[in-house]
PDB file of N, CA and C in Angstrom:
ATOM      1  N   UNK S   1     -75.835   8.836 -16.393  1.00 50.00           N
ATOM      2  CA  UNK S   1     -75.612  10.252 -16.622  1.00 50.00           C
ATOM      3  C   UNK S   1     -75.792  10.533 -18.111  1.00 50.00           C
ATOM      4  N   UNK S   2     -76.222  11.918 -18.082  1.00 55.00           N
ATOM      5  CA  UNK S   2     -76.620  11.828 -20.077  1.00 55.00           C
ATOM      6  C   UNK S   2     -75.378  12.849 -20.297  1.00 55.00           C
ATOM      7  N   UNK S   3     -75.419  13.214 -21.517  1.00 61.00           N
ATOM      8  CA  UNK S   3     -74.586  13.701 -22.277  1.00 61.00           C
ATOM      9  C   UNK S   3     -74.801  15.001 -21.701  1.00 61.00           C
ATOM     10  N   UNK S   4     -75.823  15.930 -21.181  1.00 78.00           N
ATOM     11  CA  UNK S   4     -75.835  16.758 -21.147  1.00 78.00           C
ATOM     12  C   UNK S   4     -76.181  17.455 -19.405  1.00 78.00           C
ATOM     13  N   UNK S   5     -75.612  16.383 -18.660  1.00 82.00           N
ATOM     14  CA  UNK S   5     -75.262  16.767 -16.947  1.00 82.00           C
ATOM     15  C   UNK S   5     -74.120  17.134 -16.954  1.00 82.00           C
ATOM     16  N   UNK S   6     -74.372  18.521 -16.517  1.00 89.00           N
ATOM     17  CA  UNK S   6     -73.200  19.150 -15.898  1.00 89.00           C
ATOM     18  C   UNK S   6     -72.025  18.338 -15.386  1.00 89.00           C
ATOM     19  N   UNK S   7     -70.930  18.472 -15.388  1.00 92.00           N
ATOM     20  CA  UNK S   7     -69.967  18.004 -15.398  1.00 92.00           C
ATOM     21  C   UNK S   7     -68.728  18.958 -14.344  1.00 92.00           C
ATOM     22  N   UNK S   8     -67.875  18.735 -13.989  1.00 94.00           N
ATOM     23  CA  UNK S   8     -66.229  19.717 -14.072  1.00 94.00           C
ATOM     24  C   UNK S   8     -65.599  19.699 -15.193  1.00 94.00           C
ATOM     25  N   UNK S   9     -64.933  20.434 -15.945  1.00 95.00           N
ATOM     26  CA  UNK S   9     -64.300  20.244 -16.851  1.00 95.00           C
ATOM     27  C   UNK S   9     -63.063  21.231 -16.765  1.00 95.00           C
ATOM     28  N   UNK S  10     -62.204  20.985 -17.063  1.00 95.00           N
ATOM     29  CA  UNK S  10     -60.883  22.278 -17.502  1.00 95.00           C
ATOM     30  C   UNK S  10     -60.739  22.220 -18.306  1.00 95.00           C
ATOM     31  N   UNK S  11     -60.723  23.839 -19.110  1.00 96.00           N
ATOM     32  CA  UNK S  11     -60.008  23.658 -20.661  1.00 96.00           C
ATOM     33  C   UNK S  11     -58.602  24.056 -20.580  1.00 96.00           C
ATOM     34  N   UNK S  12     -57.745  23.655 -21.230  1.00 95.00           N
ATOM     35  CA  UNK S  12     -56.308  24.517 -21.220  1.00 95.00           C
ATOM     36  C   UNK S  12     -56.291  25.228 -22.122  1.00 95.00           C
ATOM     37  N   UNK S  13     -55.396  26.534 -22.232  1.00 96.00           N
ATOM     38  CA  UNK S  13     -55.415  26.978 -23.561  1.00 96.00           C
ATOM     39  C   UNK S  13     -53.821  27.470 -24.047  1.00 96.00           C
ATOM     40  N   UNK S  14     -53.308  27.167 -24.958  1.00 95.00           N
ATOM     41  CA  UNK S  14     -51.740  27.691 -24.577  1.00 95.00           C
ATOM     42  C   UNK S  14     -51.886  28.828 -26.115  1.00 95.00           C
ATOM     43  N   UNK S  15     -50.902  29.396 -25.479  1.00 94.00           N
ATOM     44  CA  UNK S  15     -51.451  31.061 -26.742  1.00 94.00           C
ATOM     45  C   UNK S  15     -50.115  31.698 -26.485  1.00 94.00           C
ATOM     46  N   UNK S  16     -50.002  32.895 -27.488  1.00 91.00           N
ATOM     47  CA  UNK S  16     -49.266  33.723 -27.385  1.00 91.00           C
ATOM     48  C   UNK S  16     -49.146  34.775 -26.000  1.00 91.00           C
ATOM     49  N   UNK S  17     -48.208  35.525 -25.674  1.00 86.00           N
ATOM     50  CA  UNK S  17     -48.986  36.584 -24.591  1.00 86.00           C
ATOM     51  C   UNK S  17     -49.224  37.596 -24.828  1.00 86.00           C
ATOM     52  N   UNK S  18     -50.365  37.541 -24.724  1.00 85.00           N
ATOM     53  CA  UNK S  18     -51.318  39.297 -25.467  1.00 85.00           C
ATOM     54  C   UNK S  18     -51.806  39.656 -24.744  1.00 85.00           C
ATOM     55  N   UNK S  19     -52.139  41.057 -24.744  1.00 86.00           N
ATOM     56  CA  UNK S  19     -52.940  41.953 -24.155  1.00 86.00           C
ATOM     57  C   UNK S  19     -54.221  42.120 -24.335  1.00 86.00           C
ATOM     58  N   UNK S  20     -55.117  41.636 -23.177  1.00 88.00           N
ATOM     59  CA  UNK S  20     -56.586  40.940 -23.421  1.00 88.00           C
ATOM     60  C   UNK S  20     -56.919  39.953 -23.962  1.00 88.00           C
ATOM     61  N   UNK S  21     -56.295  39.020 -24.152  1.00 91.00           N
ATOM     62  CA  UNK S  21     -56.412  37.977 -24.356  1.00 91.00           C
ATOM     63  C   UNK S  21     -57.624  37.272 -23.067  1.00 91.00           C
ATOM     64  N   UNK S  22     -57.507  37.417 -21.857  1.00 91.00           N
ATOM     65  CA  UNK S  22     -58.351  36.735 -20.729  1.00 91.00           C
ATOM     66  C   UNK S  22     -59.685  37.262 -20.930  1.00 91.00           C
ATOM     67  N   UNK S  23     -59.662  38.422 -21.469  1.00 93.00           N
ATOM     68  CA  UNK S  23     -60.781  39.411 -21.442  1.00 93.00           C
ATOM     69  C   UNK S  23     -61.545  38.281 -22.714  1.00 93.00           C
ATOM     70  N   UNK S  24     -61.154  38.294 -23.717  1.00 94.00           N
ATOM     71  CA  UNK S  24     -61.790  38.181 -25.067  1.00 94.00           C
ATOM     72  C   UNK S  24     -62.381  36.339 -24.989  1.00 94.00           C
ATOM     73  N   UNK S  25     -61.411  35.683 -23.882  1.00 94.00           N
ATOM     74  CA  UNK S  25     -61.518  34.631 -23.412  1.00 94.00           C
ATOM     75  C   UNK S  25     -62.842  34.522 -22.500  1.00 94.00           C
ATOM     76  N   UNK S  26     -62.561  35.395 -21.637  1.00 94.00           N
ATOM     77  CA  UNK S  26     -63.533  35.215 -20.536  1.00 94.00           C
ATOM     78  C   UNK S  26     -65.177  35.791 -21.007  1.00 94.00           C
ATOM     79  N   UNK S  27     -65.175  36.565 -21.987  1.00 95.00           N
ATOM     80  CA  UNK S  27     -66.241  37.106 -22.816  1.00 95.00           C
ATOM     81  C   UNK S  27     -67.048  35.928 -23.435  1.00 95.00           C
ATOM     82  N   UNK S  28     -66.297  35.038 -23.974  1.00 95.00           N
ATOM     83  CA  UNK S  28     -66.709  33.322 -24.854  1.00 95.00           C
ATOM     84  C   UNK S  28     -68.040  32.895 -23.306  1.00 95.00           C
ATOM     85  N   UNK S  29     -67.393  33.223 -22.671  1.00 96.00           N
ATOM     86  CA  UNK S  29     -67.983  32.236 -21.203  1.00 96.00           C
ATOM     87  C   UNK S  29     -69.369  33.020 -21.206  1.00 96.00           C
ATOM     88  N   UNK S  30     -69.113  34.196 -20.850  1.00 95.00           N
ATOM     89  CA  UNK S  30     -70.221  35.037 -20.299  1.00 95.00           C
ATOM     90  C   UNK S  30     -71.206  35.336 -21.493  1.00 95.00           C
ATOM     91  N   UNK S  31     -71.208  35.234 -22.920  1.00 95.00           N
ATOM     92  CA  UNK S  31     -72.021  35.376 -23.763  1.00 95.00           C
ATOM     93  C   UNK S  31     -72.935  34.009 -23.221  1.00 95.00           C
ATOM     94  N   UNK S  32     -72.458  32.959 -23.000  1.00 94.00           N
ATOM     95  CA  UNK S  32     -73.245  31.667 -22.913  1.00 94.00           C
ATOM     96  C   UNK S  32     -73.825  31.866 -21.261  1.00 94.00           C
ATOM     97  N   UNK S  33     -73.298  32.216 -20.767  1.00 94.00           N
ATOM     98  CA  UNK S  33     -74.195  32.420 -19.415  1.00 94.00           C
ATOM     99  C   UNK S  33     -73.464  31.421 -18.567  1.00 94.00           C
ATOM    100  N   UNK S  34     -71.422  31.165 -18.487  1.00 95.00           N
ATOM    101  CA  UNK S  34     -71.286  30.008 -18.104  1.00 95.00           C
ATOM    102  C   UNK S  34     -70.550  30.679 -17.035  1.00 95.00           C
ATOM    103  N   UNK S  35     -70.118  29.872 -15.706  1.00 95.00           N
ATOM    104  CA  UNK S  35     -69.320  30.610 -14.699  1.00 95.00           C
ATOM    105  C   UNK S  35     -68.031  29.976 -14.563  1.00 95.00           C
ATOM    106  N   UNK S  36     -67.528  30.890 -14.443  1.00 95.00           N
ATOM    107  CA  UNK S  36     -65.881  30.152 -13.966  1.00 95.00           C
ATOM    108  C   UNK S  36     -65.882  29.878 -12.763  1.00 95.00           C
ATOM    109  N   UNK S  37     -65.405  28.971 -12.814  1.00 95.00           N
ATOM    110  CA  UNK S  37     -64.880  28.400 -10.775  1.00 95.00           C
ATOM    111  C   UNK S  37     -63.343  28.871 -10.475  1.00 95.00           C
ATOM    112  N   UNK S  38     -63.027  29.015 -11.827  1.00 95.00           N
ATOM    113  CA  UNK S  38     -61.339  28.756 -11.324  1.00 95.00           C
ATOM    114  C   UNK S  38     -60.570  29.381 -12.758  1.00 95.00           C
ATOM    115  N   UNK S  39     -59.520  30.172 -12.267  1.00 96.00           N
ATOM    116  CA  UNK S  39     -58.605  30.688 -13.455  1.00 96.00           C
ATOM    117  C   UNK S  39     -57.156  30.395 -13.232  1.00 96.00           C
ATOM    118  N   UNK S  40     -55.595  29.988 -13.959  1.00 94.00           N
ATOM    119  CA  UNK S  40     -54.845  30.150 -13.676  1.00 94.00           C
ATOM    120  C   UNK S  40     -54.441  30.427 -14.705  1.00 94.00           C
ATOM    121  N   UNK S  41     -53.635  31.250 -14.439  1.00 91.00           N
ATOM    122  CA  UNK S  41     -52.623  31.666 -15.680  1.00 91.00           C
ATOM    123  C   UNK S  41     -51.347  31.416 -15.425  1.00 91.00           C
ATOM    124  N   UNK S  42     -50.298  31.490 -16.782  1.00 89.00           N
ATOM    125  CA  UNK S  42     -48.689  31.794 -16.606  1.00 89.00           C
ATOM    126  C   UNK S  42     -48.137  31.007 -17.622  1.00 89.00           C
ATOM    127  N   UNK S  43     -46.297  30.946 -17.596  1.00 86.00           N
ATOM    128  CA  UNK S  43     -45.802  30.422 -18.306  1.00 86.00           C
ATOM    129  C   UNK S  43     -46.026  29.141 -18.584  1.00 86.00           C
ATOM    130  N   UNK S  44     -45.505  28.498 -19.993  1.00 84.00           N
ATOM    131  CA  UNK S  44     -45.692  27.353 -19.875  1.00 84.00           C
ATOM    132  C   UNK S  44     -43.915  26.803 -19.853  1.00 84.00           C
ATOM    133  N   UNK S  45     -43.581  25.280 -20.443  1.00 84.00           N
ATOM    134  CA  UNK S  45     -42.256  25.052 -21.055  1.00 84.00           C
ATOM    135  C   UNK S  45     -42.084  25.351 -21.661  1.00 84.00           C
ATOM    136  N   UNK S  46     -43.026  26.176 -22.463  1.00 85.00           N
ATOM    137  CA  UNK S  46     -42.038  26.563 -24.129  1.00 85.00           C
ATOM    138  C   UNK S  46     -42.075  28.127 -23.894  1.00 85.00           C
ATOM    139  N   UNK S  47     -40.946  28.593 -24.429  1.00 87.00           N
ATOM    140  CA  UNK S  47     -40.861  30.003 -24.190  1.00 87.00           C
ATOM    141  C   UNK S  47     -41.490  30.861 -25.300  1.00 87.00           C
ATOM    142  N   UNK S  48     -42.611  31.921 -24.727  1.00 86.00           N
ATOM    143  CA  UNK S  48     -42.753  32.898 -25.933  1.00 86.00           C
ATOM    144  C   UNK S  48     -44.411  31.696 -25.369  1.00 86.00           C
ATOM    145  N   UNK S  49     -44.311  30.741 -25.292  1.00 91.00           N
ATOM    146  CA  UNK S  49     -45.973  30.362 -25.003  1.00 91.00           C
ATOM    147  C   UNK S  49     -46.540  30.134 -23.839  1.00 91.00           C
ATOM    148  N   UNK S  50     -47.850  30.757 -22.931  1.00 93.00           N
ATOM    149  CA  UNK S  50     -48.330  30.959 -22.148  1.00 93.00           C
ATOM    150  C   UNK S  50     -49.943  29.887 -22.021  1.00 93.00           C
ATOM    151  N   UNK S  51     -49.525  29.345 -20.990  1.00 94.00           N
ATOM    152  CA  UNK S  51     -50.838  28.429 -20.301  1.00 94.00           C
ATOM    153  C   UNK S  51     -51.757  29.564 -19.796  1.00 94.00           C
ATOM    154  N   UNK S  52     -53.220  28.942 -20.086  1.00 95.00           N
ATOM    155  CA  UNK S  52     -54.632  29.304 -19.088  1.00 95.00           C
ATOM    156  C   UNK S  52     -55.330  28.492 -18.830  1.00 95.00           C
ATOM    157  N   UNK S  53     -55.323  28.304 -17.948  1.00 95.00           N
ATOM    158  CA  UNK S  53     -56.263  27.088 -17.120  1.00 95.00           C
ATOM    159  C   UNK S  53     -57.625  27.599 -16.443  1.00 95.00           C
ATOM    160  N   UNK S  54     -58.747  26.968 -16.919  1.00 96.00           N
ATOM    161  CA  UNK S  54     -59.987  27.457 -16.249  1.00 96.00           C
ATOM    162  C   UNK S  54     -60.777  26.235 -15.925  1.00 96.00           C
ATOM    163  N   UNK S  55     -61.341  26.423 -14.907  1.00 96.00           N
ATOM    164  CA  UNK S  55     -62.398  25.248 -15.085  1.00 96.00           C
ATOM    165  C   UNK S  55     -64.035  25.591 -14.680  1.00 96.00           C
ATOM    166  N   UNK S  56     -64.716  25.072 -14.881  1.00 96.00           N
ATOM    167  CA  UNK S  56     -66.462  25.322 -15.027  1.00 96.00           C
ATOM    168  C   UNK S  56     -66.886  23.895 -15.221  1.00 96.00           C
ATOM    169  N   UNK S  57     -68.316  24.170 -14.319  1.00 96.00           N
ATOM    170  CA  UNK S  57     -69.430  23.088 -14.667  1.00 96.00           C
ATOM    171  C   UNK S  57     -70.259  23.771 -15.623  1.00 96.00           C
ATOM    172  N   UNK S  58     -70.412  22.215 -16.424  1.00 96.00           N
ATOM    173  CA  UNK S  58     -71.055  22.790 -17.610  1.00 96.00           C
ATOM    174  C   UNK S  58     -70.754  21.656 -18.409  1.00 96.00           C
ATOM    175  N   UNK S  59     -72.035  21.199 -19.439  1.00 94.00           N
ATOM    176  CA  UNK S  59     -72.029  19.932 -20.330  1.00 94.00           C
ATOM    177  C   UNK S  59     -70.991  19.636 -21.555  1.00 94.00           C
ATOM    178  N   UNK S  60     -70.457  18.792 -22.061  1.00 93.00           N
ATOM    179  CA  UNK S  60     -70.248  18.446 -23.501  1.00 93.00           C
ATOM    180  C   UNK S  60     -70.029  19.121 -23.909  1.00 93.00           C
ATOM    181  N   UNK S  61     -71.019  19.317 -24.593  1.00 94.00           N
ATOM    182  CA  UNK S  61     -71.338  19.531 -25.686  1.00 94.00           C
ATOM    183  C   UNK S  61     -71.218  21.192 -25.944  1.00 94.00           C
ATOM    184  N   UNK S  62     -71.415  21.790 -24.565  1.00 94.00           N
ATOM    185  CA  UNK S  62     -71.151  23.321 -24.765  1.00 94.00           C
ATOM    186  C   UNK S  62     -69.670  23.479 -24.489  1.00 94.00           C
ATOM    187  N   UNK S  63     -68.581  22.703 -23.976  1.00 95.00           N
ATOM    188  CA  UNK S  63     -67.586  23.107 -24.092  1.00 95.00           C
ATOM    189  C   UNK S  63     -66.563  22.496 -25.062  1.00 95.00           C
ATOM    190  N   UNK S  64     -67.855  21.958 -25.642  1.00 95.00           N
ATOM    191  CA  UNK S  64     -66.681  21.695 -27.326  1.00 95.00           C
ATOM    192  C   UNK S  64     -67.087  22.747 -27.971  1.00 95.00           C
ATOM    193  N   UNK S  65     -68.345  23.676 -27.824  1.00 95.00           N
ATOM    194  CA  UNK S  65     -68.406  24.591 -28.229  1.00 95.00           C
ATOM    195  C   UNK S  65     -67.722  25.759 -28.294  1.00 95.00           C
ATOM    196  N   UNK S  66     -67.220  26.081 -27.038  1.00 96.00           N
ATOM    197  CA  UNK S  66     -66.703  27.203 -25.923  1.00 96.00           C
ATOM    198  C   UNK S  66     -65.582  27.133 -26.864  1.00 96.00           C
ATOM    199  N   UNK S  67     -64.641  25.618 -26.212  1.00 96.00           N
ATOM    200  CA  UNK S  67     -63.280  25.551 -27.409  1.00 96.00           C
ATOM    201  C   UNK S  67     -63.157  25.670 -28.624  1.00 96.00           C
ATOM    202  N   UNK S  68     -64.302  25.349 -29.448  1.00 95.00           N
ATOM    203  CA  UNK S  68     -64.141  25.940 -30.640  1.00 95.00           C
ATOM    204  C   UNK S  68     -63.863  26.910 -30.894  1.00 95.00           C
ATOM    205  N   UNK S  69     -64.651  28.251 -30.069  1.00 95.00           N
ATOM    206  CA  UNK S  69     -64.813  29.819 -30.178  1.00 95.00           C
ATOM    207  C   UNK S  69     -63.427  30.138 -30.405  1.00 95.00           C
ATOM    208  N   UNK S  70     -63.149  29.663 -28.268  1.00 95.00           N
ATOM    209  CA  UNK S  70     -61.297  30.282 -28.208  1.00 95.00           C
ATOM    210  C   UNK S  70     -60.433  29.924 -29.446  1.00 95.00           C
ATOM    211  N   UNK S  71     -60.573  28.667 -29.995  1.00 95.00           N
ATOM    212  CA  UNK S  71     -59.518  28.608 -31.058  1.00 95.00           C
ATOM    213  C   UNK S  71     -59.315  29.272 -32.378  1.00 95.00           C
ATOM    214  N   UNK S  72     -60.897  30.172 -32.560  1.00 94.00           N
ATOM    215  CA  UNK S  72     -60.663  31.065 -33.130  1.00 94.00           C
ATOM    216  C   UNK S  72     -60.344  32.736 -32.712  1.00 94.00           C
ATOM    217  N   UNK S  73     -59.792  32.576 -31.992  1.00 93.00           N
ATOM    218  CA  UNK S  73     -58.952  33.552 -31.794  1.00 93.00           C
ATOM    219  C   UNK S  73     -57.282  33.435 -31.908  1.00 93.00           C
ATOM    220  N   UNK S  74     -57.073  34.684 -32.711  1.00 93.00           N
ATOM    221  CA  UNK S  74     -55.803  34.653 -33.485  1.00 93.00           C
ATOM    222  C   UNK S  74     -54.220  34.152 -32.535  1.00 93.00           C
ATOM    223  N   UNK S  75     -54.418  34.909 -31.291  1.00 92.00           N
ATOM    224  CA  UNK S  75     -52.825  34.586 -30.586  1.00 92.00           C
ATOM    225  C   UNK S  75     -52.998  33.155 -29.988  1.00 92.00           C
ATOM    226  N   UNK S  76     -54.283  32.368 -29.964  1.00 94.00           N
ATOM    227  CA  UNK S  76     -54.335  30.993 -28.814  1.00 94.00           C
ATOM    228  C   UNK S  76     -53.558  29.966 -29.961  1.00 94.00           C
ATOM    229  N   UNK S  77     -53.182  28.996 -29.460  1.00 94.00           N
ATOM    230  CA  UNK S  77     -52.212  27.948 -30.288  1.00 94.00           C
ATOM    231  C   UNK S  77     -52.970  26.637 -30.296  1.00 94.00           C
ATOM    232  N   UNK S  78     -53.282  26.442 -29.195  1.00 95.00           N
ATOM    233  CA  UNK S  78     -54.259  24.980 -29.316  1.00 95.00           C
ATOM    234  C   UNK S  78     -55.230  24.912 -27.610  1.00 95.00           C
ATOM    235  N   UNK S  79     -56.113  24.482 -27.682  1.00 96.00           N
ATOM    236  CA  UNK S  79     -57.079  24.015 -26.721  1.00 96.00           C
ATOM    237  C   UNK S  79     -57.280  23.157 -26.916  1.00 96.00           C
ATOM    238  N   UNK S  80     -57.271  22.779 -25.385  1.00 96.00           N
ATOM    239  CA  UNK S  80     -57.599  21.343 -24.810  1.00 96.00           C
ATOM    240  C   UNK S  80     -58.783  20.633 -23.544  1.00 96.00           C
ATOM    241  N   UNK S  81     -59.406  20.173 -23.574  1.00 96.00           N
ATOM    242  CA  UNK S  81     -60.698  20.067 -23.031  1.00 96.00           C
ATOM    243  C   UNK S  81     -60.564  18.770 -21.925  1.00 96.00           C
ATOM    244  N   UNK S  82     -60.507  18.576 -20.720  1.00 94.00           N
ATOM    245  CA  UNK S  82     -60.654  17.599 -19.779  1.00 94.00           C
ATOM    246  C   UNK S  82     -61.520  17.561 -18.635  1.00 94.00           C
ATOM    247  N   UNK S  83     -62.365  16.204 -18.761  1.00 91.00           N
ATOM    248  CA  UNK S  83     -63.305  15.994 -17.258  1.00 91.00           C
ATOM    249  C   UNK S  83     -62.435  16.067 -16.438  1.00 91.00           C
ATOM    250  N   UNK S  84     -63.168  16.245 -14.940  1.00 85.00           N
ATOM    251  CA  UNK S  84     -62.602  16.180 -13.900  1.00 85.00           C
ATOM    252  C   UNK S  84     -62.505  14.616 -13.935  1.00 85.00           C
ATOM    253  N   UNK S  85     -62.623  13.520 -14.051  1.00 82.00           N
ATOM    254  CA  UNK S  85     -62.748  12.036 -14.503  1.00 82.00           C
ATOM    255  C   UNK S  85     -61.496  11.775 -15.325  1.00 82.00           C
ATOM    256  N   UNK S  86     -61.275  12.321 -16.366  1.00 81.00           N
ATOM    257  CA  UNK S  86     -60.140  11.887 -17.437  1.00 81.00           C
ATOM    258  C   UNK S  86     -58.677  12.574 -16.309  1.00 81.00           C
ATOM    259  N   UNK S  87     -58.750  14.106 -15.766  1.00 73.00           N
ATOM    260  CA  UNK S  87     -57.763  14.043 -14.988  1.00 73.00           C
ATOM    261  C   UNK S  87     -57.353  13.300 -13.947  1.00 73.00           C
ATOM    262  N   UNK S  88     -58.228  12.683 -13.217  1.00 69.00           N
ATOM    263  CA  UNK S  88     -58.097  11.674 -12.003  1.00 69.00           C
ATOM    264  C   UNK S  88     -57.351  10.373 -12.634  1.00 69.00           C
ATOM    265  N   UNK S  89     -57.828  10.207 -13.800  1.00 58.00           N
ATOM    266  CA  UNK S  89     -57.455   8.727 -14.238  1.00 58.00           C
ATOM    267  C   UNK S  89     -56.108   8.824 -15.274  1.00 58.00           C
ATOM    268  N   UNK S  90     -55.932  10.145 -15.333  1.00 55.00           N
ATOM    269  CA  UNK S  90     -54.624  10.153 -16.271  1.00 55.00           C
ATOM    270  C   UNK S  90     -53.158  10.421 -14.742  1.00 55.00           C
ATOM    271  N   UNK S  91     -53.815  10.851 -13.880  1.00 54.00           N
ATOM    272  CA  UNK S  91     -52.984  11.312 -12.775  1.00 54.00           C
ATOM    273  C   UNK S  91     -52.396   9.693 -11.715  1.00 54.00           C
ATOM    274  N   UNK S  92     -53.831   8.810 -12.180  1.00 54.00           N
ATOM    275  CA  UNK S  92     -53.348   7.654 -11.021  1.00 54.00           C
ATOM    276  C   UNK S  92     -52.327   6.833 -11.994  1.00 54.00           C
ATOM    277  N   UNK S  93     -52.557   6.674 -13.193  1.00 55.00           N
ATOM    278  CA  UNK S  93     -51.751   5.984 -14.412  1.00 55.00           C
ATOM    279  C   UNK S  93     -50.087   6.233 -13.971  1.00 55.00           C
ATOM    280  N   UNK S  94     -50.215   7.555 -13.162  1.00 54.00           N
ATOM    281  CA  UNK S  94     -48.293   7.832 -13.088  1.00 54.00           C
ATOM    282  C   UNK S  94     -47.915   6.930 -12.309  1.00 54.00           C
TER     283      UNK S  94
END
């Protein structure tokens, strides 16, 4: 497989809770021409900070890109980037 076959991936994103925030998020995607498969939102453990969970096929290298974008946006706190591969193998480890 090369670096640049499509993949699953989820990014997480944990952020403040703002208004349009999904919008300004989901905008990152659609400038690149990428599709979402999947959205979740909501609280996280820490209070005052809010999880988004998305996932998309789509290479590398464009969603170290993607995450770069979101993290420049002001209310997100940190992003995090996982294959469908790294979750399987961090999930059997329990």
């Amino acid at each position: 497989m090369t670096s640049n076959s499509p993949i699953l991936f989820t990014i997480i994103i944990y952020s403040e809770n703002s208004v349009g925030l999904l919008n300004r998020v989901s905008n990152i995607f659609t400038r690149r021409c990428i599709n979402i498969e999947s959205v979740n939102a909501g609280g996280s453990g820490v209070e005052g900070v809010h999880k988004l969970a998305i996932t998309t096929w789509v290479d590398r290298p464009t969603i170290e890109r993607v995450a770069s974008q979101i993290e420049k946006i002001v209310e997100v706190i940190k992003v995090f980037i996982y294959s469908d591969a790294e979750i399987i193998a961090n999930s059997k480890e329990n």
